[in-house]
XYZ file of C-alpha atoms in Angstrom:
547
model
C 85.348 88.054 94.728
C 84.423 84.913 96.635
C 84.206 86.569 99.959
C 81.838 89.044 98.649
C 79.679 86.313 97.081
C 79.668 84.191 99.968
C 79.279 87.021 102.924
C 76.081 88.073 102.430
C 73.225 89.490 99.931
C 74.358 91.149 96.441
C 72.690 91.970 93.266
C 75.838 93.548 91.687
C 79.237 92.922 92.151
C 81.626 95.426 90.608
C 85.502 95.497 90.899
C 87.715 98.682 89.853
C 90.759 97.180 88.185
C 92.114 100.190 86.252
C 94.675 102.988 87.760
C 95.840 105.265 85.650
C 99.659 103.288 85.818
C 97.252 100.199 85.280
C 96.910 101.495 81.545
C 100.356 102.218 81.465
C 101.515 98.483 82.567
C 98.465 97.219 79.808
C 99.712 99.388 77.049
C 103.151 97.628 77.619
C 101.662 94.052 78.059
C 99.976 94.947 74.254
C 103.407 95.859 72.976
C 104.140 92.185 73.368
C 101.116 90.317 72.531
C 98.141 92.235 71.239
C 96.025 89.667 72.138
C 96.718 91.146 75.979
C 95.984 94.592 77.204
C 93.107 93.548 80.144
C 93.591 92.180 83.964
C 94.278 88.936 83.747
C 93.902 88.390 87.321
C 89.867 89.360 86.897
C 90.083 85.978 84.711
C 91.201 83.743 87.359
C 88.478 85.562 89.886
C 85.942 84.873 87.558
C 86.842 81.451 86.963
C 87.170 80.705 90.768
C 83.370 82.190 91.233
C 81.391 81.928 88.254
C 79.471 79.100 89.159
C 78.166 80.661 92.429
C 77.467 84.313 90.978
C 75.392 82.891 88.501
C 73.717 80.102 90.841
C 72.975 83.364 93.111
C 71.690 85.775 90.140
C 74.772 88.087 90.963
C 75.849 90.163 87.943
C 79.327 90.825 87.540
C 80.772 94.377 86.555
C 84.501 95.835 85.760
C 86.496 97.901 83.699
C 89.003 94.623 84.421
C 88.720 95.024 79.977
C 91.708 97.738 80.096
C 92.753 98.454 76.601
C 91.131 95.534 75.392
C 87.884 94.343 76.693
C 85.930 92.465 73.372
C 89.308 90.246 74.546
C 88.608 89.609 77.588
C 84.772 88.980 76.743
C 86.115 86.625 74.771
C 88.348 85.095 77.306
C 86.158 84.869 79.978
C 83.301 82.625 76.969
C 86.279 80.557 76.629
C 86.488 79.979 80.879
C 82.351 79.551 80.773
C 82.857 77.004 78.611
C 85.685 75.005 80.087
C 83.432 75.124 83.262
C 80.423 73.781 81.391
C 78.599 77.386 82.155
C 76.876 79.534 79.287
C 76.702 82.856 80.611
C 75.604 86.001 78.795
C 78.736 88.658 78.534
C 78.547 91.849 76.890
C 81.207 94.471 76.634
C 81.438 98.194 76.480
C 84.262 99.889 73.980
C 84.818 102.815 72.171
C 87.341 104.266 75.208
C 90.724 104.267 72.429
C 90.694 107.533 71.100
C 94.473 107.395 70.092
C 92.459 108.272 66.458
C 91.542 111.613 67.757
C 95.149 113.365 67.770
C 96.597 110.761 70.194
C 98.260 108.550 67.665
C 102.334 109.203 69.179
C 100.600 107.911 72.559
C 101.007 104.512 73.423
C 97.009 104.447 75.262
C 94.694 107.244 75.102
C 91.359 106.315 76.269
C 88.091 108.559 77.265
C 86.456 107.981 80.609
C 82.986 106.730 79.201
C 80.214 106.402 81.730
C 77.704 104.329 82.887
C 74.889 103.879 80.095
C 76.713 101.805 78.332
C 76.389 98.846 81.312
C 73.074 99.991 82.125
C 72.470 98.637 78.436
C 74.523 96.111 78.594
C 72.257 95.042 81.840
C 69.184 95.676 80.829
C 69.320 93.427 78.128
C 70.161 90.317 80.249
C 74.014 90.590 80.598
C 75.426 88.483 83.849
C 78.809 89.707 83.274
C 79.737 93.364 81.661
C 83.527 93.913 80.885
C 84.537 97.429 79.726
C 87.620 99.533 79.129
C 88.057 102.743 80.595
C 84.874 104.017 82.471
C 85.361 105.900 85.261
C 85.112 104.317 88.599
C 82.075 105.379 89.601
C 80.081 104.816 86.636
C 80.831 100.293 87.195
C 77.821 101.483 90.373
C 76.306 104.099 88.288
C 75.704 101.634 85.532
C 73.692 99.362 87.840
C 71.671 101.833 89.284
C 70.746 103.028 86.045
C 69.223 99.743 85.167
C 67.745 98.680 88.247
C 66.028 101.683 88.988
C 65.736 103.217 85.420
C 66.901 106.416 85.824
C 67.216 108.441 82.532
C 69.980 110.690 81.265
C 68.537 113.566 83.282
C 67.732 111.878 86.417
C 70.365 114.444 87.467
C 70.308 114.125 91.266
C 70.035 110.361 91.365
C 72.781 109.671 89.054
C 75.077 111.707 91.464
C 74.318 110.237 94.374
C 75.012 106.904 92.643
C 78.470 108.921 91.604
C 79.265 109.234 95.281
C 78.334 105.741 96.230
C 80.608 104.534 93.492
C 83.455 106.958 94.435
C 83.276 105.229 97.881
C 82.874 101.952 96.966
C 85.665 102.369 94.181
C 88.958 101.639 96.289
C 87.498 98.546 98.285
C 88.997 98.750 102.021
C 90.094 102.183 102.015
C 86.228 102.959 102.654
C 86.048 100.170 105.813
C 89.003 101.485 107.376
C 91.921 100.930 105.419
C 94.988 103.704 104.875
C 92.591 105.532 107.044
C 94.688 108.112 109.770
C 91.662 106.909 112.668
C 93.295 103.528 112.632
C 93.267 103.228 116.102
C 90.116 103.425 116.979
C 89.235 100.313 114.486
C 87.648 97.432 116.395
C 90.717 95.061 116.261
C 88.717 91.385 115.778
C 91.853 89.791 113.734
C 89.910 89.934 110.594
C 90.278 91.196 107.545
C 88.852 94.531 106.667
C 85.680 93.922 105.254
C 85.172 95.602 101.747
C 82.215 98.223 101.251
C 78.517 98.022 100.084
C 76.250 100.350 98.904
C 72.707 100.070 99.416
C 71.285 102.710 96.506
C 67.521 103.264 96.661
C 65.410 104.730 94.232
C 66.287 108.246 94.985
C 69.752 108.156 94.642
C 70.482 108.223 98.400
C 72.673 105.432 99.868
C 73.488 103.019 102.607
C 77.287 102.124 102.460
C 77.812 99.239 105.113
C 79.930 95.769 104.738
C 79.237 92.350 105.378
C 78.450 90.848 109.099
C 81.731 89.665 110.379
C 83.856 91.030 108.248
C 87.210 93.551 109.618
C 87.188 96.901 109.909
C 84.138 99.812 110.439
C 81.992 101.668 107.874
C 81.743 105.270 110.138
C 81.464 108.871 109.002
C 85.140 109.112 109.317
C 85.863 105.858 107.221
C 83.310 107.080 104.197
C 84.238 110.533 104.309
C 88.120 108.960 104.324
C 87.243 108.014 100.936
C 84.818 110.582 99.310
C 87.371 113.392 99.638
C 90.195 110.806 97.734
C 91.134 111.603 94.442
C 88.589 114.311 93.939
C 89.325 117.672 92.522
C 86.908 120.907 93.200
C 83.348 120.631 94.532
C 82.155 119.567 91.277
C 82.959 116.393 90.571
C 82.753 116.002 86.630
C 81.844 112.724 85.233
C 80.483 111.470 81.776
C 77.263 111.145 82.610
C 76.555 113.769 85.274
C 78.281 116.480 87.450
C 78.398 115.679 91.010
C 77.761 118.591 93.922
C 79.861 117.556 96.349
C 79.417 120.565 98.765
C 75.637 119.067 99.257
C 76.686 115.434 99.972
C 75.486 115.036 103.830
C 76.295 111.764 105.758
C 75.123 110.536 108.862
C 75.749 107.013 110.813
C 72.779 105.052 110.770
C 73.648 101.980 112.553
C 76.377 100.221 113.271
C 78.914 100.000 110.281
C 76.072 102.321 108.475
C 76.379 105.699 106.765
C 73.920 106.953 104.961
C 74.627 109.405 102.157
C 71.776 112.106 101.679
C 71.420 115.053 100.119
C 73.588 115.156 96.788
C 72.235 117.340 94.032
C 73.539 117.268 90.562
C 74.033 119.101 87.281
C 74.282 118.156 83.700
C 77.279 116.919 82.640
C 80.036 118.360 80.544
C 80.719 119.368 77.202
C 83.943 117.188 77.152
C 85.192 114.387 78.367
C 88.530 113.299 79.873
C 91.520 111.225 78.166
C 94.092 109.192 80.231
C 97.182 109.508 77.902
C 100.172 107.615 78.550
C 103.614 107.965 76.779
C 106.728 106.491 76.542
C 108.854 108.550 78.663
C 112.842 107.631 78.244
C 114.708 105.554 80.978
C 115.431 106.057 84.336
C 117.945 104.609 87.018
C 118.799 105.338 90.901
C 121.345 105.074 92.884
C 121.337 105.372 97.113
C 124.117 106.029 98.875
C 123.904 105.578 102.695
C 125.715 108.329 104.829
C 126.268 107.569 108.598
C 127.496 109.660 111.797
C 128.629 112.677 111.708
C 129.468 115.478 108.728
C 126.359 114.153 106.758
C 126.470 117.296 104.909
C 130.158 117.210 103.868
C 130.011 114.135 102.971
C 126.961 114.342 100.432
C 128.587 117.665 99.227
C 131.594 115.338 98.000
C 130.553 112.612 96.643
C 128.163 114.877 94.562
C 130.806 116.163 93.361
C 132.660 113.503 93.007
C 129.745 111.741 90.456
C 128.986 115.281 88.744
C 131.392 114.269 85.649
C 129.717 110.805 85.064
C 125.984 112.439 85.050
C 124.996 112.751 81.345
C 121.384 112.543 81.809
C 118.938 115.078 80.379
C 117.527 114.777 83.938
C 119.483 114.281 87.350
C 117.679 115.129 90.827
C 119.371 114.645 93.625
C 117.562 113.990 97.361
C 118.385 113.328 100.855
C 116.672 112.392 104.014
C 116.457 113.744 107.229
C 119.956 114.339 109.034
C 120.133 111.602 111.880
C 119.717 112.408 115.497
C 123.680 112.623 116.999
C 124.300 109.726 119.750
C 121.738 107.470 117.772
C 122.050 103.827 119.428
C 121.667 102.160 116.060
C 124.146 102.419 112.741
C 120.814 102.576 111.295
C 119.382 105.024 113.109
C 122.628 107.511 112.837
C 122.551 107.052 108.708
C 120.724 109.401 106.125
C 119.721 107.960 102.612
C 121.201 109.825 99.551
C 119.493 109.528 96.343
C 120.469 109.874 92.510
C 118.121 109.701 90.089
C 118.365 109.983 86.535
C 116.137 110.135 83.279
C 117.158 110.715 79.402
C 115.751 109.721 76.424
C 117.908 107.172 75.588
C 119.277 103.979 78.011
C 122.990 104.838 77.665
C 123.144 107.955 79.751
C 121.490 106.208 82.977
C 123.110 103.178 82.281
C 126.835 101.112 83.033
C 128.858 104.711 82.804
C 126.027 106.236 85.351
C 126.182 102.959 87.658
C 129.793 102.294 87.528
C 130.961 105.610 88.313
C 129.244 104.985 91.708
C 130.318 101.859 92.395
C 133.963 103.028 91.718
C 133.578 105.635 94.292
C 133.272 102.852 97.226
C 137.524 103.143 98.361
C 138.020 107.041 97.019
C 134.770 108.817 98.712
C 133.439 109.570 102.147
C 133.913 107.805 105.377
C 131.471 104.371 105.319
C 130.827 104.500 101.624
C 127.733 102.237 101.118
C 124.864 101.324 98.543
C 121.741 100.197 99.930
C 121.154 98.073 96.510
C 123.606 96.619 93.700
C 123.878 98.415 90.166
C 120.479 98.055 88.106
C 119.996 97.916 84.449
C 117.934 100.973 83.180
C 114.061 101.351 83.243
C 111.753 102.736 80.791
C 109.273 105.257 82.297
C 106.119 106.632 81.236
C 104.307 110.026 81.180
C 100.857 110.510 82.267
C 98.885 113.749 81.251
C 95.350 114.098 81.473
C 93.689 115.950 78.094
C 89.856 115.976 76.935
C 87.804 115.663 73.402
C 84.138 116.702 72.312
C 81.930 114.023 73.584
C 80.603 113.942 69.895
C 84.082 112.292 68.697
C 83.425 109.354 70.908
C 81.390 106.532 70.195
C 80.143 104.746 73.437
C 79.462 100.711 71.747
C 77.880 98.209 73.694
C 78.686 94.904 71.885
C 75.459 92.539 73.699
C 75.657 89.127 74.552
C 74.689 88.122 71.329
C 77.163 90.214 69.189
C 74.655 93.079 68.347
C 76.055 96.893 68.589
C 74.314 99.438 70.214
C 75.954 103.128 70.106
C 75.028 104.973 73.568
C 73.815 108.343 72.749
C 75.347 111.525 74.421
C 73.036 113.468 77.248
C 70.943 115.829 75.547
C 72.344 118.675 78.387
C 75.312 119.556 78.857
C 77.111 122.074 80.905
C 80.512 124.176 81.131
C 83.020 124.107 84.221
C 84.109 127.046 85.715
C 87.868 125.868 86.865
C 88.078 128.719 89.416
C 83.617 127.873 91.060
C 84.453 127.110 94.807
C 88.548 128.132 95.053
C 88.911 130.079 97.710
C 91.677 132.859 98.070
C 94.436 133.062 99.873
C 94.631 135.756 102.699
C 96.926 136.388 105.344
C 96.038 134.851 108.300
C 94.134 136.968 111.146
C 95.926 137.224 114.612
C 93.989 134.966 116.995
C 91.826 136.091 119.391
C 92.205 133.533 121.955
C 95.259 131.738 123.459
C 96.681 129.040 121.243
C 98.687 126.060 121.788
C 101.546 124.679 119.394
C 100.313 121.095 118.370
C 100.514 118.905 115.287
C 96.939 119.724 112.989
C 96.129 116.083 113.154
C 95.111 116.452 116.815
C 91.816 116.668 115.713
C 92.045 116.661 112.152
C 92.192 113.111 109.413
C 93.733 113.419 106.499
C 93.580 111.324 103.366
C 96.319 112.122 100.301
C 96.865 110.689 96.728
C 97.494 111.802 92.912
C 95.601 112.690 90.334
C 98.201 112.081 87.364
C 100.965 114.667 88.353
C 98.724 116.346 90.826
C 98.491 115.653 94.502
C 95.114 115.626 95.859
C 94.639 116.322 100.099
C 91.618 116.087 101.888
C 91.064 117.457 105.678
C 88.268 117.136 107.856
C 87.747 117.094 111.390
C 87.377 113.958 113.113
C 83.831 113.030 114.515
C 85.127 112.169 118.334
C 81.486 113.415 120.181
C 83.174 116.681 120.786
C 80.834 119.696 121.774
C 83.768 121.762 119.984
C 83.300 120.249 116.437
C 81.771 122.791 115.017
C 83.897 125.411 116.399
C 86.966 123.258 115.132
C 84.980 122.918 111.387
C 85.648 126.184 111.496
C 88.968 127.001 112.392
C 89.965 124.514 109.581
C 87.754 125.892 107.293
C 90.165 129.399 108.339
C 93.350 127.760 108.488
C 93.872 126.336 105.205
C 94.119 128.529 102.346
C 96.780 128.574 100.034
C 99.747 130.522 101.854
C 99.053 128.132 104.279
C 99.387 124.846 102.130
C 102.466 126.009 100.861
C 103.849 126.652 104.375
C 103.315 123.179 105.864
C 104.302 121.935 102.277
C 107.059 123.914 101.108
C 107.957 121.702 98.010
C 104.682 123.379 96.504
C 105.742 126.746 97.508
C 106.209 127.427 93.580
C 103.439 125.336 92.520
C 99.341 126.313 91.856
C 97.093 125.353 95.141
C 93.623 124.922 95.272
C 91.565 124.851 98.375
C 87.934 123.973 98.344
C 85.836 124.004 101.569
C 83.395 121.154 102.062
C 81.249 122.409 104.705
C 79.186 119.560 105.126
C 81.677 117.126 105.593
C 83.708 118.634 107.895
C 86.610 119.178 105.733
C 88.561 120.840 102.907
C 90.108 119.329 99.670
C 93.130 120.734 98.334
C 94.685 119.890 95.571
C 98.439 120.981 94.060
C 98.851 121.006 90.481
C 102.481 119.540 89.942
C 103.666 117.989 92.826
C 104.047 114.815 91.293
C 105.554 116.189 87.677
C 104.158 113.876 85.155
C 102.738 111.056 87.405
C 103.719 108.603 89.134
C 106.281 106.108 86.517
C 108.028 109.303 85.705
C 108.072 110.993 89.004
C 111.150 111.226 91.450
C 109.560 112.560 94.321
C 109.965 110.193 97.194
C 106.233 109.552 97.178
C 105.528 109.298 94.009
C 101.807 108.665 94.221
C 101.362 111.537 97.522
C 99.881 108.439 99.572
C 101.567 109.952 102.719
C 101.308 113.156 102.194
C 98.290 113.814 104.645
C 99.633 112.027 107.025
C 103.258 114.396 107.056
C 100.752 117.189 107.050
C 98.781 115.891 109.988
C 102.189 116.062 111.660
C 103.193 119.404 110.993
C 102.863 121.796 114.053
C 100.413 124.504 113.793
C 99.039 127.304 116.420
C 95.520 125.948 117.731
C 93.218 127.558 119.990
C 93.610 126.269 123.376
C 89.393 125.856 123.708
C 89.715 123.508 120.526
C 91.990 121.010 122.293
């Protein structure tokens, strides 16, 4: 927070506190003390840098309220004070719909969106705390006020959506988890964090402070903008986003401008987080080394099968070693037992034990990479949605007044299958191709949308004459069949594939992958985070002209 009030010019700084395990770890932190349930680490930022936001008119926004943001408004009067400050701080709430059929759940909250801080703003807030709002509406929100935009200011309010969806994970827009890496200026500092410039229109600037780390490029934004997202219709509260018309384009150094992005009304419904209490879970990981890797996992499988109780046991193994590896490490495979029941007992002493009493009656260099642990609980993440009517949007102002936020007075209905594309075989080349991993020329960027996995590839803006040519052959490539060939773990599972002309790219999405998100999952990567890069590795035939 201080290094983005000290870089350089701001009118609005927001911060994006809330994940969808964040509500998870709140809902438990509330099962403790109710007085809890927001980021307290937004607390000690604010305390660190009130003084200078308000001595430079900056106006503080984030959803840093959780599960319980009139808390943290009060909280944060409580820090004012103790600093001898008086600033005004409104909150937005009405997110907890656990009322609405969610009551079993320990959080259910609506994504609200960003009226309720444009209120908040216009009526002289310097700091606006909500719950859950979705990411983009915290830059939504201020664009709304500053340029006052109304409910069907349609095209602006999605190009603020897109600004906000690339502002909303800090660094990963500037050239963090980004698969370009290398061609980062390396100046030893810290990646900068992103800005968006929003004019009246709705079109955007997204650059970074002056001598900050890192690069704001086509490849960096686009990195982001095809994270998380689902189909080409991005659906939020207050306004469904185009994304096949988003166009960007560098406009400087560590410029991009975003142009271009048309919207719709938004819809009907609106999305819940829900988060249960799932059971308990426990692992243990056996190390196998040399040779027989297979016979040896085989056995002490076997071995353990009496001792595993659990409702749920999954079993996984790395890669076999290379034979004639010059380290033990490098000669050893990793085998993995997890398990997950209801109740503690079944995944916990008897599960651990049994291992442990395996170490002088198993295979050849019996090893645990970790000592027995006590069970965990888990949670389960599903995503479900209510009539916008059932939800009342509240901004609580400054001076304790409540204002409901009315709902849009348009709203539209999403076609789930609008911009899928099928799944045909592929046609037999008609040029000479070349076995070589698709992230020659293509970037990937991978993550999870509760138990989904979402996967975005685009071609990589290198000054190639062949870019267009290679836009293409992507655009061919991946369909389907195809996803579930270089990923064969979602050869069961429902793919989507949506082509995003304009940027290059496709976005594909597989429903599943990640079972019910990522405290319950078991996958190795639970959260898919390097998933596009495993795909960028996978061999593929590619047109010799192309390389």
């Amino acid at each position: 927070m201080r290094e983005m009030l000290e870089g350089g010019q701001l009118d609005y700084l927001t911060g994006d506190y809330l994940a969808e395990l964040t509500m998870l770890i709140l809902g438990k932190d509330t099962m403790k003390d109710a007085s809890l349930g927001y980021a307290k680490t937004f607390v000690r930022q604010v305390e660190d840098c009130l003084g200078l936001a308000l001595e430079r008119g900056v106006k503080i926004v984030s959803n840093a309220g959780g599960l319980n943001p009139a808390g943290l408004a009060d909280k944060l009067r409580e820090v004012a004070s103790g600093l001898g400050l008086d600033p005004a701080i409104a909150h937005v709430e009405g997110d907890d719909v656990r009322a609405l059929g969610f009551a079993d759940a320990l959080t259910a909250n609506a994504y609200l969106g960003g009226f309720g801080i444009a209120a908040a703003l216009q009526a002289g807030a310097d700091i606006v705390v909500t719950g859950r709002v979705t990411d983009a509406s915290l830059v939504v929100g201020p664009a709304v006020a500053h340029h006052g935009w109304t409910p069907t200011s349609y095209d602006e309010l999605a190009g603020a959506v897109v600004a906000g969806h690339v502002l909303e994970c800090g660094c990963q827009a500037t050239g963090g988890n980004f698969s370009g890496f290398r061609s980062l200026p390396h100046t030893g500092q810290p990646l900068g964090f992103p800005l968006a410039e929003i004019a009246a229109d709705g079109s955007s600037v997204i650059t970074k402070h002056d001598g900050t780390g890192g690069a704001v490029t086509v490849d960096t934004v686009t990195a982001q903008l095809l994270y998380e997202i689902q189909s080409t219709r991005y659906l939020n509260p207050d306004v469904t986003t185009l994304l096949d018309t988003v166009e960007l384009s560098q406009a400087g150094p560590d410029r991009v401008s975003i142009t271009g992005v048309r919207g719709e009304a938004p819809p009907e419904r609106l999305k819940v987080c829900v988060n249960e209490l799932g059971g308990f879970r426990n692992t243990v990981e056996l190390v196998l080394t040399g040779l027989d890797i297979d016979a040896k996992a085989d056995w002490v499988r076997e071995q353990l099968a009496p001792a595993l109780t659990a409702a749920e046991v999954t079993w996984t193994r790395s890669a076999l070693p290379p034979l004639d590896a010059d380290t033990e490490e490098g000669a050893s495979a990793l085998l993995r037992c997890t398990v997950k029941d209801a109740k503690p007992d079944p995944v916990g002493r008897g599960f651990t034990a049994a291992a442990v009493e395996l170490a002088l009656a198993s295979y050849p260099g019996f090893t645990m990479t970790a000592p027995p642990a006590a069970p965990t609980p888990f949670g389960i993440y599903r995503a479900e949605y209510v009539d916008r009517s059932a939800v009342t949007h509240t901004v609580v102002h400054a001076d304790g007044r409540r204002e409901v936020v009315p709902d849009p007075p348009e709203r539209s209905s999403a076609d789930p299958a609008a911009g899928r594309r099928p799944s045909p075989y592929p046609a037999r080349p008609d040029s000479l191709t070349r076995r070589a991993p698709l992230g020659s020329f293509v970037h990937a960027r991978s993550g999870d949308k509760g138990g989904d996995a979402n996967l975005g590839l685009w071609v990589v803006h290198d000054g190639s004459e062949q870019y267009d040519a290679r836009v293409t052959w992507l655009a061919k490539l991946i369909t389907p069949r195809k996803v579930r060939e270089l990923v064969p773990e979602a050869a069961d599972l429902d793919v989507e594939v949506h082509v995003l002309p304009n940027l290059g790219g496709v976005n594909v999405l597989i429903r599943g992958l990640l079972g019910d998100g990522v405290a319950a999952s078991t996958r190795f990567d639970p959260q898919a985070k390097g998933l596009g890069e495993w795909v960028r590795s996978r061999m593929v035939n590619i047109q010799e002209d192309l390389l």
